[in-house]
PDB file of C-alpha atoms and ligand atoms in Angstrom:
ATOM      1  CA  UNK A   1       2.890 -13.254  -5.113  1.00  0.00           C
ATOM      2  CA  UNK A   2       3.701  -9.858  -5.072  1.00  0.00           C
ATOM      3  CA  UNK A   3       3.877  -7.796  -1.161  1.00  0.00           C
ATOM      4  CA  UNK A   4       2.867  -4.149  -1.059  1.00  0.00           C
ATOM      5  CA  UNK A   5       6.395  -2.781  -0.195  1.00  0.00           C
ATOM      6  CA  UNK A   6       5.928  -1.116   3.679  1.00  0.00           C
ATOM      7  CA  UNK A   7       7.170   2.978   3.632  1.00  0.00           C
ATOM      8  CA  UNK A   8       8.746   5.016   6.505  1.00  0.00           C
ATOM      9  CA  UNK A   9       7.800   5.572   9.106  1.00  0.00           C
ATOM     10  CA  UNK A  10       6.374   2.719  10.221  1.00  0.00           C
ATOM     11  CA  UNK A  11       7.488   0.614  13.065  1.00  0.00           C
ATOM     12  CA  UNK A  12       7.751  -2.932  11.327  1.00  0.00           C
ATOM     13  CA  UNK A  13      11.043  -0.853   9.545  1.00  0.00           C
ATOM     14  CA  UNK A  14      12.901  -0.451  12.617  1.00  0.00           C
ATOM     15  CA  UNK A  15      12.845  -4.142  13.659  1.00  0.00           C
ATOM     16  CA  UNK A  16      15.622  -6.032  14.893  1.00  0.00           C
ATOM     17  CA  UNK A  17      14.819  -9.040  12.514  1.00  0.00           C
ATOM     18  CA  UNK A  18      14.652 -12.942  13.749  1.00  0.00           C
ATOM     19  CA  UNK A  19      17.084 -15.223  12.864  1.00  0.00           C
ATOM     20  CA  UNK A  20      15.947 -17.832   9.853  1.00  0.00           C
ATOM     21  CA  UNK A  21      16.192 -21.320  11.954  1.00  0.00           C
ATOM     22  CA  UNK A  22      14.719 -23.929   9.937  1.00  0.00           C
ATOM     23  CA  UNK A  23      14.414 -23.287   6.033  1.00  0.00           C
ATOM     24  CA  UNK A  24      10.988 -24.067   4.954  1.00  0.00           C
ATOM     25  CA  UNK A  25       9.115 -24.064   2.038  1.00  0.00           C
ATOM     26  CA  UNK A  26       7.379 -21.269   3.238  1.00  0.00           C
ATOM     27  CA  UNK A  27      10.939 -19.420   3.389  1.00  0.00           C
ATOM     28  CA  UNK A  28      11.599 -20.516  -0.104  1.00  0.00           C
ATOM     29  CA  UNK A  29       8.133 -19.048  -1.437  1.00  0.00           C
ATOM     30  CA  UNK A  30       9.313 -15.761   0.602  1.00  0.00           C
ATOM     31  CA  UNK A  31      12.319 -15.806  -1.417  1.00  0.00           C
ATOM     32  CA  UNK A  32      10.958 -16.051  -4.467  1.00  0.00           C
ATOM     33  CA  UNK A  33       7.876 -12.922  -3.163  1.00  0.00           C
ATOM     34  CA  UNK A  34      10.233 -11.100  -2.665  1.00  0.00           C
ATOM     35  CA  UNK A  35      11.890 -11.415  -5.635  1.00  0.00           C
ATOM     36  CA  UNK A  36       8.728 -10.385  -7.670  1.00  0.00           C
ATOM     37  CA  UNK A  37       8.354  -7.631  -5.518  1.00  0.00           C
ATOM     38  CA  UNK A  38      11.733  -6.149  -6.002  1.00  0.00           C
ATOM     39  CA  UNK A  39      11.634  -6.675  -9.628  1.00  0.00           C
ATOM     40  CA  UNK A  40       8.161  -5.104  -9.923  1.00  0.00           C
ATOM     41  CA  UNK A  41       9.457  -2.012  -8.425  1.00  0.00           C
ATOM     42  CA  UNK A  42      12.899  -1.698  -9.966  1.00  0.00           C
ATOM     43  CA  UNK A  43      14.618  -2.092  -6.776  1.00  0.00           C
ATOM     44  CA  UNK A  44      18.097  -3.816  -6.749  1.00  0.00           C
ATOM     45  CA  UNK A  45      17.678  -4.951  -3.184  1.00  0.00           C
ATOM     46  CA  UNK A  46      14.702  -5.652  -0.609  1.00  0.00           C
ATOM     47  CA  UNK A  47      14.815  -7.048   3.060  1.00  0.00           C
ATOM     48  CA  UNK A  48      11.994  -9.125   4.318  1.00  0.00           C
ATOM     49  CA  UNK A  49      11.041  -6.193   6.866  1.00  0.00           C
ATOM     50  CA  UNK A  50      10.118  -3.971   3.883  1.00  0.00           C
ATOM     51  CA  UNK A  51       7.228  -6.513   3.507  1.00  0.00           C
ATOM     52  CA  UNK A  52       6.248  -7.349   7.117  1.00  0.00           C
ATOM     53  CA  UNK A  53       8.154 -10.044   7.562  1.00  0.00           C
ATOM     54  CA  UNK A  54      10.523  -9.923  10.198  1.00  0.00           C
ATOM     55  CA  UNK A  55      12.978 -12.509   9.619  1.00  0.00           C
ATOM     56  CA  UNK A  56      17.076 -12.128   8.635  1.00  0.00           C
ATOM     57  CA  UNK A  57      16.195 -12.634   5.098  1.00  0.00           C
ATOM     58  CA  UNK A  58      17.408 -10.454   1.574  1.00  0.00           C
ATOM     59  CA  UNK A  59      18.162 -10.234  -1.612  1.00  0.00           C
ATOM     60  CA  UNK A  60      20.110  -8.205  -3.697  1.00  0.00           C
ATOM     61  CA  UNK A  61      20.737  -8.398  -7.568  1.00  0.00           C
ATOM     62  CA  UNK A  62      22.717  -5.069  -8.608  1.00  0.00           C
ATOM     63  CA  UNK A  63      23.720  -7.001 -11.866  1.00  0.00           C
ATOM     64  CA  UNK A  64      20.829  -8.729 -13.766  1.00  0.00           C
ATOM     65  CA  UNK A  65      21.408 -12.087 -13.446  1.00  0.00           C
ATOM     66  CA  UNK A  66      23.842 -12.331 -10.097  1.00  0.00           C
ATOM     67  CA  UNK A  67      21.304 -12.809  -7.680  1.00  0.00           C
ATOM     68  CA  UNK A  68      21.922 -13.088  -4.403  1.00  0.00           C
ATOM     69  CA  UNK A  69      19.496 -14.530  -1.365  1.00  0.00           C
ATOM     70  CA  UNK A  70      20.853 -14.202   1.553  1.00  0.00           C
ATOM     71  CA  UNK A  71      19.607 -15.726   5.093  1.00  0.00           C
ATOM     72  CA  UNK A  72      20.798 -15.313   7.878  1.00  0.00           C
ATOM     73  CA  UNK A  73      23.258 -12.214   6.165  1.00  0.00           C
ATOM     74  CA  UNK A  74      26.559 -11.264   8.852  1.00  0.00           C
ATOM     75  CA  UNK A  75      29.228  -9.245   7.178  1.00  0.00           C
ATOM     76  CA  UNK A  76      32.355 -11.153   8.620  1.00  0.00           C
ATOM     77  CA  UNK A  77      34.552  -8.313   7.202  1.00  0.00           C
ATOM     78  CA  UNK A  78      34.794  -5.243   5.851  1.00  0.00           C
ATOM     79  CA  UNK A  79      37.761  -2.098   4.321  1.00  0.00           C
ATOM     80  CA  UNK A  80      37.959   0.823   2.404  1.00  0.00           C
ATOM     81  CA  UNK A  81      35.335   3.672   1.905  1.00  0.00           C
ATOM     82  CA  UNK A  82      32.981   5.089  -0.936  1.00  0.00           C
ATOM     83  CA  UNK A  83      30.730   7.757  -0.717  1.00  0.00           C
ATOM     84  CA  UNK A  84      27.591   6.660  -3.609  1.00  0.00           C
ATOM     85  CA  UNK A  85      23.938   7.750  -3.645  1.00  0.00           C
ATOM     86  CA  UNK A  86      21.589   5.209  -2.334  1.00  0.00           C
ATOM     87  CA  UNK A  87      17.661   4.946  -2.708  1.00  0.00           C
ATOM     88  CA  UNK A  88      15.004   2.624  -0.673  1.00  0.00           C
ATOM     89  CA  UNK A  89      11.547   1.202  -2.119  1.00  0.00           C
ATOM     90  CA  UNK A  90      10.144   2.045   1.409  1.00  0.00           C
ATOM     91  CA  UNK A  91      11.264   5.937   1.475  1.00  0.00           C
ATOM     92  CA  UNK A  92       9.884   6.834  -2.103  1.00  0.00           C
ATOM     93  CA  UNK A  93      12.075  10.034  -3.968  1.00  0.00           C
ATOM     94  CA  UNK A  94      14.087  10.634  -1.472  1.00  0.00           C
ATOM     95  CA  UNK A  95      18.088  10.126  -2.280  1.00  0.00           C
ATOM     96  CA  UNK A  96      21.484  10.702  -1.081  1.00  0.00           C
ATOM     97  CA  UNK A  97      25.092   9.993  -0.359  1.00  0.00           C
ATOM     98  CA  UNK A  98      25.438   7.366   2.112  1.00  0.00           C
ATOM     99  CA  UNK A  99      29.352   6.323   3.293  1.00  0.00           C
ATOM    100  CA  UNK A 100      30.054   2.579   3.470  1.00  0.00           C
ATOM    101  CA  UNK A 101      32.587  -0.238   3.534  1.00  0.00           C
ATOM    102  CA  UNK A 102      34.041  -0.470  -0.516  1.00  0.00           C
ATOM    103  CA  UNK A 103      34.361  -4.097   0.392  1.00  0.00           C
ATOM    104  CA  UNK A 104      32.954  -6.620   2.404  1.00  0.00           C
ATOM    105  CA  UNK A 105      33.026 -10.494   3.070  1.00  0.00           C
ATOM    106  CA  UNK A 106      29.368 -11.718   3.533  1.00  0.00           C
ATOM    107  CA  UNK A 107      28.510 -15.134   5.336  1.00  0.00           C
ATOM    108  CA  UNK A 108      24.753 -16.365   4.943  1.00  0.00           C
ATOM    109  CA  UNK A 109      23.080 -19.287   4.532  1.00  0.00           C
ATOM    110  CA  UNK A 110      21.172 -20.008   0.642  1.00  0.00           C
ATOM    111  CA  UNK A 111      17.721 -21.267   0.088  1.00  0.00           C
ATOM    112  CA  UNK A 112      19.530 -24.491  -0.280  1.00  0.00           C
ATOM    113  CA  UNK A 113      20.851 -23.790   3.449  1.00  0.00           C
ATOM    114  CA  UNK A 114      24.362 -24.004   2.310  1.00  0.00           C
ATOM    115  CA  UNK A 115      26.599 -21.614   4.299  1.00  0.00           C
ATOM    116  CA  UNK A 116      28.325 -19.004   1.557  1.00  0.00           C
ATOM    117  CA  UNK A 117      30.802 -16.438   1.377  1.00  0.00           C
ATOM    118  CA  UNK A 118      31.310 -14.018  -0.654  1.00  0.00           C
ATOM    119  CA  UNK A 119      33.970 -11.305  -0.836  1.00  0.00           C
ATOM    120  CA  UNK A 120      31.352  -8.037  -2.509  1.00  0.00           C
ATOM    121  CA  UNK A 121      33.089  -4.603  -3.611  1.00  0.00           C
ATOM    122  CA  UNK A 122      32.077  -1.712  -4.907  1.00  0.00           C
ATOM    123  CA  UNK A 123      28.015  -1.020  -5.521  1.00  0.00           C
ATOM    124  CA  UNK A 124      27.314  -4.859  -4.848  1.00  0.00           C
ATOM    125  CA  UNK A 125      28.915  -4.395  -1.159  1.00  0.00           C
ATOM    126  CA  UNK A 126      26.839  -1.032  -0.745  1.00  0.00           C
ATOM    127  CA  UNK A 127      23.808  -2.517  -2.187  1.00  0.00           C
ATOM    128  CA  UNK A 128      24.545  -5.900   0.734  1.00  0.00           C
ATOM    129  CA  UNK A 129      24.975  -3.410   3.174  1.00  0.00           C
ATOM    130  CA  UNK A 130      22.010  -1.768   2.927  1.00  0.00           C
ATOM    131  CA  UNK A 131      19.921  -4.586   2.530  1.00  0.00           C
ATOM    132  CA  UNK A 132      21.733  -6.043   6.142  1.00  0.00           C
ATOM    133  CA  UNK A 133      20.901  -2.418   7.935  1.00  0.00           C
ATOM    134  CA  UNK A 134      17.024  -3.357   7.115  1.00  0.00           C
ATOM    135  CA  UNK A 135      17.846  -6.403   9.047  1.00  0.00           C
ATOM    136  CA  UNK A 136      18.969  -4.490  12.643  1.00  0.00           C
ATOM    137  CA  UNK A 137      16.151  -2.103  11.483  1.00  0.00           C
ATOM    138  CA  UNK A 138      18.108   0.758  10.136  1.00  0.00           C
ATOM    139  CA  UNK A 139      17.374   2.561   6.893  1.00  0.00           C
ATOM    140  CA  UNK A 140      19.508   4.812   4.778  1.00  0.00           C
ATOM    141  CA  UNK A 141      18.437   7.744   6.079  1.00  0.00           C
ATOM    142  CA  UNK A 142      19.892   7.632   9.455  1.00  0.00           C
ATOM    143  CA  UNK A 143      22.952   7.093   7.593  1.00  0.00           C
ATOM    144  CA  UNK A 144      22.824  10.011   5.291  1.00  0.00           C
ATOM    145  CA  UNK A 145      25.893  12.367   4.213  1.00  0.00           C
ATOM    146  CA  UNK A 146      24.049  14.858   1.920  1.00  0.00           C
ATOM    147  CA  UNK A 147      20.620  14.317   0.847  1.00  0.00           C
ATOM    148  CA  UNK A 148      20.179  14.712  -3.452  1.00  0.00           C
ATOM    149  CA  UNK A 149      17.212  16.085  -4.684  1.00  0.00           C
ATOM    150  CA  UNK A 150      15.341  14.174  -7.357  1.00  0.00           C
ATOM    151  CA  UNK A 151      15.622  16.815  -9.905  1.00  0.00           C
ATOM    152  CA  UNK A 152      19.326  16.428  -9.519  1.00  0.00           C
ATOM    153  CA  UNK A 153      19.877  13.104  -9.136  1.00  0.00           C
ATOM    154  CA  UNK A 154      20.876  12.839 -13.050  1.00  0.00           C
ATOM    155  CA  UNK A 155      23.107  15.368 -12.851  1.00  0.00           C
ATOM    156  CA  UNK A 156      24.904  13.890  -9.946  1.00  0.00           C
ATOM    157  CA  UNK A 157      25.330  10.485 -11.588  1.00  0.00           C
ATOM    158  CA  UNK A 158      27.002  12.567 -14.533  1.00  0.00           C
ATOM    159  CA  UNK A 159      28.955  14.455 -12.389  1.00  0.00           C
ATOM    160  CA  UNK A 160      30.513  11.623 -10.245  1.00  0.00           C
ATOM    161  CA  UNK A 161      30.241   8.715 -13.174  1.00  0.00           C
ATOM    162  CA  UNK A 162      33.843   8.215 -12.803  1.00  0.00           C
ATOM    163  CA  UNK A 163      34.620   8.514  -9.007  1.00  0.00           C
TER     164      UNK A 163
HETATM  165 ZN1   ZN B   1      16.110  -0.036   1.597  1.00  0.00          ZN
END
């Protein structure tokens, strides 16, 4: 099933998110909702907030094919800095440069409710980050370092493709 995808401003995106206790089939279909919903809209990341759903649960696949589900998300540890553009599916043509963590280690539980870890770097850990912020109910946004217009985005990409 695909959700209609919740935009700013709306209250259900500035959520602290619930904890995942017991992983249900429910949670699994959720997983896989979600899914469809972020691949319907071209999005390399969605929280369950972005969809009314106010539970610790996201997903990110920057890479096609390297999915990752994440419940329960806690970054455990994080270094460096990059400055990269970042979009949301809930706050529709608007972009900009957000600074983050260049790498991060990620503990969360998977739909399998094995506890993970994984060490992300680069647009991955931005992308994780991101998707974790929906979680404690902040968006990009309050985040933001210089807001890129849409008509420039392209040009921007060029400009920093090797940064
Ligand atoms: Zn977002």
């Amino acid at each position: 099933m695909r959700y209609p995808i919740i935009i700013t401003p709306d209250e259900r995106l500035r959520r602290q998110a619930k904890p995942v206790k017991v992983i249900t089939d429910e949670l699994v279909q959720l997983l896989d909702d979600l899914y469809e919903t972020m691949v319907a809209h071209d999005g390399i990341g969605i929280a369950a907030p972005q969809v009314g759903k106010n539970l610790q649960v996201a997903i990110v696949e920057v890479e096609e094919d390297d999915r990752f589900e994440m419940i329960n998300p806690e970054i455990i540890a994080s270094s460096g800095e990059s400055l990269d553009v970042e979009g949301c599916l809930s706050i529709p043509h608007t972009f900009g440069t957000v600074k983050r963590a260049d790498e991060i280690t990620v503990r969360y539980f998977d739909r399998e409710g094995e506890e993970m870890e994984v060490e992300a770097f680069g647009y991955l850990a931005r992308a994780m980050q991101h998707e974790i912020d929906h979680l404690n109910g902040v968006l990009f946004v309050d985040k933001l370092v210089e807001r890129i217009p849409e008509e420039d985005l392209e040009k921007y990409m060029e400009e920093h493709e090797n940064d």
